[in-house]
């Protein structure tokens, strides 16, 4: 990865720093450079907003999963239907 000089970074580097920032892995200067980049780059602002939404959704505890019995029933029904076409 290219190390940029100064405060201006490429969009690719900004996206990488955005990802690191979402998971609290970005350093102070990385966050400063990202903030400066987001001031003038609309595409990266949108990427950052979408990234934040995705992180928020993933961290929600309201994820409902199928229990094991339902999965097995669904699998057997799927296999049964597939045998009709083979």
CSV table of C-alpha atoms in Angstrom, one decimal:
chain,number,residue,atom,x,y,z
A,1,UNK,CA,0.0,0.0,0.0
A,2,UNK,CA,1.2,3.5,-0.8
A,3,UNK,CA,2.2,5.7,2.1
A,4,UNK,CA,1.0,9.2,1.2
A,5,UNK,CA,2.9,12.2,2.3
A,6,UNK,CA,1.0,15.0,4.0
A,7,UNK,CA,-2.6,15.0,4.9
A,8,UNK,CA,-4.2,14.1,1.6
A,9,UNK,CA,-4.9,10.5,0.9
A,10,UNK,CA,-6.4,8.5,-1.9
A,11,UNK,CA,-10.0,7.2,-1.8
A,12,UNK,CA,-8.6,3.6,-1.5
A,13,UNK,CA,-6.6,4.6,1.5
A,14,UNK,CA,-9.5,6.5,3.0
A,15,UNK,CA,-11.7,3.5,2.7
A,16,UNK,CA,-9.1,1.3,4.4
A,17,UNK,CA,-8.8,3.9,7.2
A,18,UNK,CA,-12.6,4.1,7.5
A,19,UNK,CA,-12.8,0.3,8.0
A,20,UNK,CA,-10.0,0.5,10.6
A,21,UNK,CA,-11.8,3.4,12.3
A,22,UNK,CA,-15.1,1.4,12.5
A,23,UNK,CA,-13.3,-1.3,14.6
A,24,UNK,CA,-11.2,1.2,16.7
A,25,UNK,CA,-8.0,0.1,15.0
A,26,UNK,CA,-7.1,3.5,13.5
A,27,UNK,CA,-4.6,5.7,15.1
A,28,UNK,CA,-5.0,9.4,15.8
A,29,UNK,CA,-3.3,10.7,12.6
A,30,UNK,CA,-5.2,8.1,10.5
A,31,UNK,CA,-8.5,9.5,11.8
A,32,UNK,CA,-7.3,13.1,11.1
A,33,UNK,CA,-6.4,12.2,7.5
A,34,UNK,CA,-9.7,10.4,7.1
A,35,UNK,CA,-11.7,13.3,8.4
A,36,UNK,CA,-9.9,15.7,6.1
A,37,UNK,CA,-10.5,13.4,3.1
A,38,UNK,CA,-14.2,13.1,4.0
A,39,UNK,CA,-14.6,16.9,3.9
A,40,UNK,CA,-14.0,17.0,0.2
A,41,UNK,CA,-14.9,13.5,-1.1
A,42,UNK,CA,-18.6,12.7,-1.4
A,43,UNK,CA,-18.1,9.1,-2.5
A,44,UNK,CA,-16.0,8.3,0.6
A,45,UNK,CA,-18.6,10.1,2.9
A,46,UNK,CA,-21.2,7.8,1.4
A,47,UNK,CA,-19.0,4.7,1.9
A,48,UNK,CA,-18.3,5.8,5.5
A,49,UNK,CA,-22.1,6.2,6.2
A,50,UNK,CA,-22.9,2.9,4.7
A,51,UNK,CA,-20.1,1.2,6.6
A,52,UNK,CA,-21.4,2.7,9.9
A,53,UNK,CA,-25.0,1.5,9.1
A,54,UNK,CA,-23.7,-2.0,8.4
A,55,UNK,CA,-21.6,-2.1,11.6
A,56,UNK,CA,-24.6,-0.9,13.6
A,57,UNK,CA,-26.9,-3.6,12.1
A,58,UNK,CA,-24.4,-6.3,12.8
A,59,UNK,CA,-23.9,-5.3,16.4
A,60,UNK,CA,-27.7,-5.5,17.0
A,61,UNK,CA,-28.7,-8.4,19.3
A,62,UNK,CA,-32.1,-8.8,17.6
A,63,UNK,CA,-30.9,-11.4,15.0
A,64,UNK,CA,-33.3,-14.3,14.8
A,65,UNK,CA,-32.0,-17.6,13.6
A,66,UNK,CA,-33.7,-20.8,12.8
A,67,UNK,CA,-33.4,-23.5,15.3
A,68,UNK,CA,-31.8,-26.8,14.4
A,69,UNK,CA,-35.0,-28.7,14.0
A,70,UNK,CA,-36.5,-26.2,11.6
A,71,UNK,CA,-33.3,-26.3,9.5
A,72,UNK,CA,-33.4,-30.1,9.3
A,73,UNK,CA,-37.1,-30.0,8.2
A,74,UNK,CA,-36.3,-27.4,5.6
A,75,UNK,CA,-33.3,-29.4,4.3
A,76,UNK,CA,-35.3,-32.6,4.0
A,77,UNK,CA,-38.2,-30.8,2.2
A,78,UNK,CA,-35.7,-29.2,-0.1
A,79,UNK,CA,-34.0,-32.5,-0.9
A,80,UNK,CA,-37.4,-34.1,-1.5
A,81,UNK,CA,-38.4,-31.4,-4.0
A,82,UNK,CA,-35.0,-31.6,-5.8
A,83,UNK,CA,-35.4,-35.4,-6.3
A,84,UNK,CA,-38.5,-34.7,-8.3
A,85,UNK,CA,-36.5,-32.9,-10.9
A,86,UNK,CA,-33.5,-35.3,-11.2
